[in-house]
Amino acid sequence: MDCSSFLDISLDLNTNPFPEKLPKKEVSVSASTDLERKCLVKDESASELREELNRVNSENKKLTEMLATVCENYYALHHHLEKLQSRKSPEIDLPTKKRKQDPDEFLGFPIGISSGKTENSSSSENHHHPQHQQKNQLLPCKRPATDSFNKAKVSTVYVATDTSDTSLTVKDGYQWRKYGQKVTRDNPSPRAYFRCSFAPSCPVKKKVQRSAEDPSLLVATYEGTHNHLGPNAFEGDATSQVGSSTVNLDLVHGGHRLALDKNERNTMQEVLVQQMASSLTKDSKFTAALAAAISGRLMEQSRT
DNA sequence: CGTTTTTGACCTGCGC
DNA sequence: GCGCAGGTCAAAAACG
């Protein structure tokens, strides 16, 4: 897989609006001294702008290369994971399953970058207790036991919120149904447990808890992969809801999306472009350079 | 009245 | 085997 083939991460901003030909020559003939001075000032600012734009260009190039490297590393890891998964596939129908058997640990690399302690799941599946078996019979539409691969997908999202807000809700566009709350030992604030109610059979779970270190941060831990269309398909760009206040550390989830169909790829590309554009427009240096470039082009056009 | 949230009870795995 | 802690269930309450 080659991520660059589908993820066109080059911004192609055309940040050099003065290709080759620059207004040096036009200052030459029969100009008054006043005009010459003005043109010299223009010249200087133009060359400054050119330098700035070159710098931005090279930065863009560097970032593109970095992203490509990250993609390559991801695919190497993903490939490794698939290999290992195919090797240990017969485990699905094992009669007993230890709760703490985390596939990520088995693979030798933690996927959740969060807190050192690997968040794991799986207690909800394979209840072999007689009571649970009975319940499952009574409730045929109960969530099917999903494969361990889906369960392995753990990602952590940090959301900055008001400390006075005790709702423990993280707006990510999906629809969640709370099924439990618990006070844990290592954190005085309660942990809320959510299941995705967007689709009845969706195996994704979410845990939300206020960070013990920084109470203004909500830590949302996602487990599993949605088996339905994302919220974007219905209500616009949900990533923008999470927006600038969150830091998504999910490499696995993002990687999973790389295997999506063309439409979803296009949507994702649009989202990426929007995110890049918004981050660039927040950069005052960039906007200043852009404004200067545009005004330079406009002046050039008005002269002709 | 259907859906969602709350919350105490229960289940399971782990360490001692 | 026992106790602890995390995770889940499900009845009751709250909500729209």
GROMACS .gro file of C-alpha atoms (C1' of nucleotides) in nm:
model
  336
    1MET     CA    1   0.000   0.000   0.000
    2ASP     CA    2   0.121   0.343  -0.079
    3CYS     CA    3  -0.046   0.611   0.117
    4SER     CA    4   0.076   0.892  -0.099
    5SER     CA    5  -0.114   0.748  -0.390
    6PHE     CA    6  -0.442   0.821  -0.223
    7LEU     CA    7  -0.347   1.076   0.034
    8ASP     CA    8  -0.237   1.367  -0.171
    9ILE     CA    9  -0.089   1.561   0.114
   10SER     CA   10   0.080   1.824  -0.095
   11LEU     CA   11  -0.103   2.148  -0.042
   12ASP     CA   12   0.006   2.282  -0.379
   13LEU     CA   13  -0.054   2.632  -0.256
   14ASN     CA   14   0.125   2.802  -0.542
   15THR     CA   15   0.309   3.008  -0.288
   16ASN     CA   16   0.535   3.155  -0.548
   17PRO     CA   17   0.318   3.402  -0.735
   18PHE     CA   18   0.616   3.563  -0.907
   19PRO     CA   19   0.761   3.284  -1.116
   20GLU     CA   20   1.093   3.386  -1.269
   21LYS     CA   21   0.974   3.720  -1.392
   22LEU     CA   22   0.976   3.970  -1.113
   23PRO     CA   23   0.913   4.340  -1.118
   24LYS     CA   24   1.281   4.427  -1.120
   25LYS     CA   25   1.299   4.544  -1.479
   26GLU     CA   26   0.995   4.762  -1.473
   27VAL     CA   27   1.172   5.009  -1.249
   28SER     CA   28   1.433   5.083  -1.505
   29VAL     CA   29   1.360   5.344  -1.770
   30SER     CA   30   1.285   5.711  -1.731
   31ALA     CA   31   1.160   5.706  -1.378
   32SER     CA   32   1.180   5.998  -1.145
   33THR     CA   33   1.399   5.966  -0.835
   34ASP     CA   34   1.089   5.951  -0.620
   35LEU     CA   35   0.951   5.668  -0.820
   36GLU     CA   36   1.285   5.490  -0.813
   37ARG     CA   37   1.291   5.504  -0.435
   38LYS     CA   38   0.941   5.359  -0.414
   39CYS     CA   39   1.035   5.083  -0.651
   40LEU     CA   40   1.345   5.000  -0.454
   41VAL     CA   41   1.134   4.960  -0.142
   42LYS     CA   42   0.897   4.741  -0.338
   43ASP     CA   43   1.191   4.542  -0.464
   44GLU     CA   44   1.316   4.477  -0.114
   45SER     CA   45   0.979   4.372   0.020
   46ALA     CA   46   0.927   4.153  -0.283
   47SER     CA   47   1.253   3.972  -0.228
   48GLU     CA   48   1.168   3.935   0.139
   49LEU     CA   49   0.837   3.787   0.041
   50ARG     CA   50   1.006   3.557  -0.204
   51GLU     CA   51   1.238   3.433   0.067
   52GLU     CA   52   0.947   3.381   0.303
   53LEU     CA   53   0.752   3.195   0.039
   54ASN     CA   54   1.050   2.979  -0.044
   55ARG     CA   55   1.084   2.900   0.322
   56VAL     CA   56   0.717   2.807   0.347
   57ASN     CA   57   0.752   2.593   0.037
   58SER     CA   58   1.046   2.401   0.175
   59GLU     CA   59   0.865   2.360   0.505
   60ASN     CA   60   0.568   2.221   0.322
   61LYS     CA   61   0.797   1.980   0.142
   62LYS     CA   62   0.955   1.867   0.467
   63LEU     CA   63   0.617   1.811   0.628
   64THR     CA   64   0.504   1.611   0.326
   65GLU     CA   65   0.810   1.391   0.353
   66MET     CA   66   0.754   1.345   0.726
   67LEU     CA   67   0.394   1.243   0.670
   68ALA     CA   68   0.501   0.999   0.402
   69THR     CA   69   0.751   0.846   0.644
   70VAL     CA   70   0.485   0.815   0.913
   71CYS     CA   71   0.256   0.646   0.661
   72GLU     CA   72   0.530   0.404   0.561
   73ASN     CA   73   0.594   0.316   0.924
   74TYR     CA   74   0.228   0.267   0.982
   75TYR     CA   75   0.192   0.030   0.691
   76ALA     CA   76   0.492  -0.168   0.802
   77LEU     CA   77   0.332  -0.209   1.145
   78HIS     CA   78  -0.007  -0.282   0.996
   79HIS     CA   79   0.142  -0.546   0.773
   80HIS     CA   80   0.312  -0.700   1.073
   81LEU     CA   81  -0.013  -0.698   1.266
   82GLU     CA   82  -0.203  -0.866   0.983
   83LYS     CA   83   0.059  -1.136   0.963
   84LEU     CA   84   0.035  -1.205   1.333
   85GLN     CA   85  -0.343  -1.196   1.324
   86SER     CA   86  -0.355  -1.455   1.047
   87ARG     CA   87  -0.123  -1.675   1.249
   88LYS     CA   88  -0.335  -1.674   1.563
   89SER     CA   89  -0.680  -1.669   1.404
   90PRO     CA   90  -0.805  -2.002   1.551
   91GLU     CA   91  -0.847  -1.836   1.890
   92ILE     CA   92  -1.194  -1.711   1.808
   93ASP     CA   93  -1.380  -2.015   1.933
   94LEU     CA   94  -1.172  -2.083   2.237
   95PRO     CA   95  -1.398  -2.182   2.523
   96THR     CA   96  -1.236  -1.958   2.780
   97LYS     CA   97  -1.074  -1.623   2.746
   98LYS     CA   98  -0.868  -1.435   2.996
   99ARG     CA   99  -0.975  -1.077   3.038
  100LYS     CA  100  -0.628  -0.937   3.039
  101GLN     CA  101  -0.523  -1.096   2.713
  102ASP     CA  102  -0.453  -0.786   2.516
  103PRO     CA  103  -0.371  -0.848   2.150
  104ASP     CA  104  -0.167  -0.532   2.135
  105GLU     CA  105   0.058  -0.653   2.408
  106PHE     CA  106   0.080  -0.982   2.231
  107LEU     CA  107   0.202  -0.802   1.925
  108GLY     CA  108   0.466  -0.629   2.119
  109PHE     CA  109   0.359  -0.269   2.065
  110PRO     CA  110   0.103  -0.065   2.244
  111ILE     CA  111  -0.154   0.102   2.026
  112GLY     CA  112  -0.307   0.328   2.286
  113ILE     CA  113  -0.049   0.597   2.340
  114SER     CA  114  -0.235   0.724   2.638
  115SER     CA  115  -0.120   0.640   2.983
  116GLY     CA  116   0.120   0.353   2.974
  117LYS     CA  117  -0.146   0.131   3.117
  118THR     CA  118  -0.302  -0.047   2.822
  119GLU     CA  119  -0.674  -0.005   2.815
  120ASN     CA  120  -0.832  -0.330   2.728
  121SER     CA  121  -1.170  -0.475   2.685
  122SER     CA  122  -1.339  -0.804   2.613
  123SER     CA  123  -1.528  -0.873   2.929
  124SER     CA  124  -1.848  -0.799   2.747
  125GLU     CA  125  -1.804  -1.090   2.515
  126ASN     CA  126  -1.794  -1.460   2.577
  127HIS     CA  127  -1.982  -1.466   2.899
  128HIS     CA  128  -1.986  -1.833   2.969
  129HIS     CA  129  -2.152  -1.797   3.296
  130PRO     CA  130  -2.481  -1.992   3.287
  131GLN     CA  131  -2.677  -1.684   3.384
  132HIS     CA  132  -2.540  -1.488   3.095
  133GLN     CA  133  -2.604  -1.763   2.849
  134GLN     CA  134  -2.963  -1.762   2.953
  135LYS     CA  135  -2.983  -1.389   2.909
  136ASN     CA  136  -2.834  -1.411   2.565
  137GLN     CA  137  -3.097  -1.655   2.464
  138LEU     CA  138  -3.365  -1.423   2.584
  139LEU     CA  139  -3.216  -1.131   2.398
  140PRO     CA  140  -3.130  -1.251   2.051
  141CYS     CA  141  -3.048  -0.904   1.926
  142LYS     CA  142  -2.776  -0.864   2.181
  143ARG     CA  143  -2.444  -0.751   2.040
  144PRO     CA  144  -2.268  -1.037   1.870
  145ALA     CA  145  -1.928  -1.131   1.995
  146THR     CA  146  -1.701  -0.947   1.758
  147ASP     CA  147  -1.362  -1.063   1.645
  148SER     CA  148  -1.059  -0.983   1.849
  149PHE     CA  149  -0.918  -0.764   1.574
  150ASN     CA  150  -1.196  -0.512   1.612
  151LYS     CA  151  -1.162  -0.526   1.985
  152ALA     CA  152  -0.795  -0.449   1.958
  153LYS     CA  153  -0.851  -0.103   1.818
  154VAL     CA  154  -0.796   0.129   2.110
  155SER     CA  155  -0.752   0.498   2.072
  156THR     CA  156  -0.745   0.786   2.314
  157VAL     CA  157  -0.874   1.136   2.262
  158TYR     CA  158  -0.816   1.428   2.493
  159VAL     CA  159  -1.082   1.696   2.505
  160ALA     CA  160  -1.044   2.025   2.684
  161THR     CA  161  -1.358   2.114   2.877
  162ASP     CA  162  -1.473   2.337   3.152
  163THR     CA  163  -1.393   2.186   3.491
  164SER     CA  164  -1.742   2.275   3.607
  165ASP     CA  165  -1.890   2.059   3.333
  166THR     CA  166  -1.963   1.724   3.494
  167SER     CA  167  -2.150   1.574   3.200
  168LEU     CA  168  -1.859   1.357   3.081
  169THR     CA  169  -1.970   1.392   2.721
  170VAL     CA  170  -1.734   1.411   2.426
  171LYS     CA  171  -1.889   1.534   2.103
  172ASP     CA  172  -1.742   1.324   1.825
  173GLY     CA  173  -2.042   1.309   1.598
  174TYR     CA  174  -2.140   0.957   1.688
  175GLN     CA  175  -2.441   0.870   1.896
  176TRP     CA  176  -2.354   0.709   2.228
  177ARG     CA  177  -2.562   0.537   2.489
  178LYS     CA  178  -2.434   0.541   2.842
  179TYR     CA  179  -2.452   0.204   3.012
  180GLY     CA  180  -2.252   0.252   3.325
  181GLN     CA  181  -2.050   0.475   3.549
  182LYS     CA  182  -1.784   0.382   3.795
  183VAL     CA  183  -1.543   0.554   4.028
  184THR     CA  184  -1.200   0.408   3.975
  185ARG     CA  185  -0.923   0.380   4.223
  186ASP     CA  186  -0.661   0.590   4.049
  187ASN     CA  187  -0.893   0.879   3.972
  188PRO     CA  188  -1.141   1.059   4.199
  189SER     CA  189  -1.365   1.154   3.909
  190PRO     CA  190  -1.605   0.887   3.781
  191ARG     CA  191  -1.555   0.700   3.457
  192ALA     CA  192  -1.851   0.679   3.222
  193TYR     CA  193  -1.905   0.385   2.987
  194PHE     CA  194  -2.072   0.437   2.651
  195ARG     CA  195  -2.174   0.213   2.365
  196CYS     CA  196  -2.229   0.331   2.011
  197SER     CA  197  -2.601   0.347   1.949
  198PHE     CA  198  -2.566   0.470   1.595
  199ALA     CA  199  -2.604   0.116   1.469
  200PRO     CA  200  -2.749  -0.161   1.683
  201SER     CA  201  -2.469  -0.405   1.612
  202CYS     CA  202  -2.183  -0.157   1.637
  203PRO     CA  203  -1.923  -0.301   1.875
  204VAL     CA  204  -1.753   0.028   1.959
  205LYS     CA  205  -1.732   0.132   2.320
  206LYS     CA  206  -1.612   0.450   2.474
  207LYS     CA  207  -1.486   0.531   2.821
  208VAL     CA  208  -1.477   0.891   2.932
  209GLN     CA  209  -1.303   1.011   3.243
  210ARG     CA  210  -1.163   1.338   3.360
  211SER     CA  211  -0.785   1.335   3.365
  212ALA     CA  212  -0.642   1.296   3.714
  213GLU     CA  213  -0.347   1.519   3.628
  214ASP     CA  214  -0.542   1.790   3.449
  215PRO     CA  215  -0.911   1.807   3.549
  216SER     CA  216  -0.979   2.039   3.258
  217LEU     CA  217  -0.910   1.749   3.023
  218LEU     CA  218  -1.153   1.473   2.941
  219VAL     CA  219  -0.991   1.147   2.838
  220ALA     CA  220  -1.204   0.947   2.598
  221THR     CA  221  -1.090   0.594   2.520
  222TYR     CA  222  -1.242   0.430   2.215
  223GLU     CA  223  -1.241   0.055   2.173
  224GLY     CA  224  -1.324  -0.120   1.851
  225THR     CA  225  -1.416  -0.004   1.503
  226HIS     CA  226  -1.747   0.130   1.385
  227ASN     CA  227  -1.916  -0.110   1.146
  228HIS     CA  228  -2.130   0.160   0.990
  229LEU     CA  229  -2.087   0.489   0.808
  230GLY     CA  230  -1.934   0.769   1.004
  231PRO     CA  231  -2.132   1.063   1.135
  232ASN     CA  232  -1.998   1.278   0.849
  233ALA     CA  233  -2.227   1.103   0.611
  234PHE     CA  234  -2.528   1.236   0.799
  235GLU     CA  235  -2.443   1.554   0.975
  236GLY     CA  236  -2.146   1.716   0.817
  237ASP     CA  237  -1.795   1.727   0.941
  238ALA     CA  238  -1.792   1.592   1.293
  239THR     CA  239  -1.419   1.624   1.320
  240SER     CA  240  -1.466   1.994   1.328
  241GLN     CA  241  -1.681   1.952   1.635
  242VAL     CA  242  -1.395   1.799   1.815
  243GLY     CA  243  -1.183   2.055   1.645
  244SER     CA  244  -0.895   2.242   1.787
  245SER     CA  245  -0.946   2.143   2.146
  246THR     CA  246  -0.871   1.777   2.097
  247VAL     CA  247  -0.564   1.576   2.023
  248ASN     CA  248  -0.639   1.252   1.848
  249LEU     CA  249  -0.373   0.993   1.904
  250ASP     CA  250  -0.543   0.725   1.707
  251LEU     CA  251  -0.309   0.583   1.448
  252VAL     CA  252  -0.489   0.257   1.413
  253HIS     CA  253  -0.825   0.402   1.348
  254GLY     CA  254  -0.687   0.637   1.090
  255GLY     CA  255  -0.504   0.354   0.927
  256HIS     CA  256  -0.819   0.152   0.915
  257ARG     CA  257  -0.983   0.425   0.721
  258LEU     CA  258  -0.712   0.401   0.461
  259ALA     CA  259  -0.881   0.087   0.340
  260LEU     CA  260  -1.209   0.259   0.268
  261ASP     CA  261  -1.374   0.300  -0.068
  262LYS     CA  262  -1.333   0.589  -0.309
  263ASN     CA  263  -1.620   0.800  -0.178
  264GLU     CA  264  -1.494   0.781   0.174
  265ARG     CA  265  -1.143   0.855   0.054
  266ASN     CA  266  -1.268   1.168  -0.114
  267THR     CA  267  -1.454   1.269   0.199
  268MET     CA  268  -1.146   1.209   0.404
  269GLN     CA  269  -0.935   1.408   0.162
  270GLU     CA  270  -1.179   1.695   0.190
  271VAL     CA  271  -1.162   1.676   0.566
  272LEU     CA  272  -0.783   1.673   0.553
  273VAL     CA  273  -0.776   1.970   0.321
  274GLN     CA  274  -1.015   2.157   0.549
  275GLN     CA  275  -0.804   2.079   0.852
  276MET     CA  276  -0.486   2.183   0.677
  277ALA     CA  277  -0.649   2.500   0.551
  278SER     CA  278  -0.781   2.588   0.895
  279SER     CA  279  -0.446   2.525   1.058
  280LEU     CA  280  -0.273   2.735   0.793
  281THR     CA  281  -0.518   3.021   0.827
  282LYS     CA  282  -0.444   3.024   1.199
  283ASP     CA  283  -0.080   3.086   1.120
  284SER     CA  284  -0.042   3.463   1.115
  285LYS     CA  285   0.286   3.441   0.923
  286PHE     CA  286   0.126   3.236   0.654
  287THR     CA  287  -0.178   3.460   0.620
  288ALA     CA  288   0.045   3.767   0.607
  289ALA     CA  289   0.258   3.609   0.335
  290LEU     CA  290  -0.051   3.500   0.148
  291ALA     CA  291  -0.207   3.845   0.172
  292ALA     CA  292   0.117   4.002   0.050
  293ALA     CA  293   0.136   3.758  -0.238
  294ILE     CA  294  -0.223   3.823  -0.339
  295SER     CA  295  -0.186   4.199  -0.317
  296GLY     CA  296   0.138   4.176  -0.515
  297ARG     CA  297  -0.039   3.983  -0.786
  298LEU     CA  298  -0.325   4.234  -0.786
  299MET     CA  299  -0.083   4.525  -0.817
  300GLU     CA  300   0.093   4.350  -1.099
  301GLN     CA  301  -0.235   4.299  -1.280
  302SER     CA  302  -0.347   4.657  -1.225
  303ARG     CA  303  -0.025   4.781  -1.385
  304THR     CA  304  -0.082   4.584  -1.702
  305DC     C1'  305  -4.486   0.611   2.575
  306DG     C1'  306  -4.042   0.521   2.402
  307DT     C1'  307  -3.572   0.633   2.487
  308DT     C1'  308  -3.194   0.754   2.773
  309DT     C1'  309  -2.961   0.797   3.213
  310DT     C1'  310  -2.872   0.659   3.678
  311DT     C1'  311  -2.708   0.348   4.004
  312DG     C1'  312  -2.671  -0.060   4.290
  313DA     C1'  313  -2.582  -0.536   4.214
  314DC     C1'  314  -2.340  -0.871   3.992
  315DC     C1'  315  -1.958  -1.096   3.723
  316DT     C1'  316  -1.483  -1.181   3.611
  317DG     C1'  317  -0.988  -1.163   3.636
  318DC     C1'  318  -0.599  -1.089   3.913
  319DG     C1'  319  -0.297  -1.067   4.312
  320DC     C1'  320  -0.203  -1.230   4.758
  321DG     C1'  321  -1.005  -1.915   4.856
  322DC     C1'  322  -1.071  -1.438   4.941
  323DG     C1'  323  -1.082  -0.962   4.853
  324DC     C1'  324  -1.026  -0.595   4.533
  325DA     C1'  325  -1.103  -0.343   4.117
  326DG     C1'  326  -1.281  -0.280   3.665
  327DG     C1'  327  -1.652  -0.368   3.364
  328DT     C1'  328  -2.138  -0.478   3.266
  329DC     C1'  329  -2.626  -0.556   3.355
  330DA     C1'  330  -3.082  -0.419   3.431
  331DA     C1'  331  -3.455  -0.213   3.703
  332DA     C1'  332  -3.607   0.229   3.817
  333DA     C1'  333  -3.619   0.706   3.733
  334DA     C1'  334  -3.595   1.091   3.434
  335DC     C1'  335  -3.670   1.302   3.012
  336DG     C1'  336  -3.870   1.461   2.568
   0.00000   0.00000   0.00000
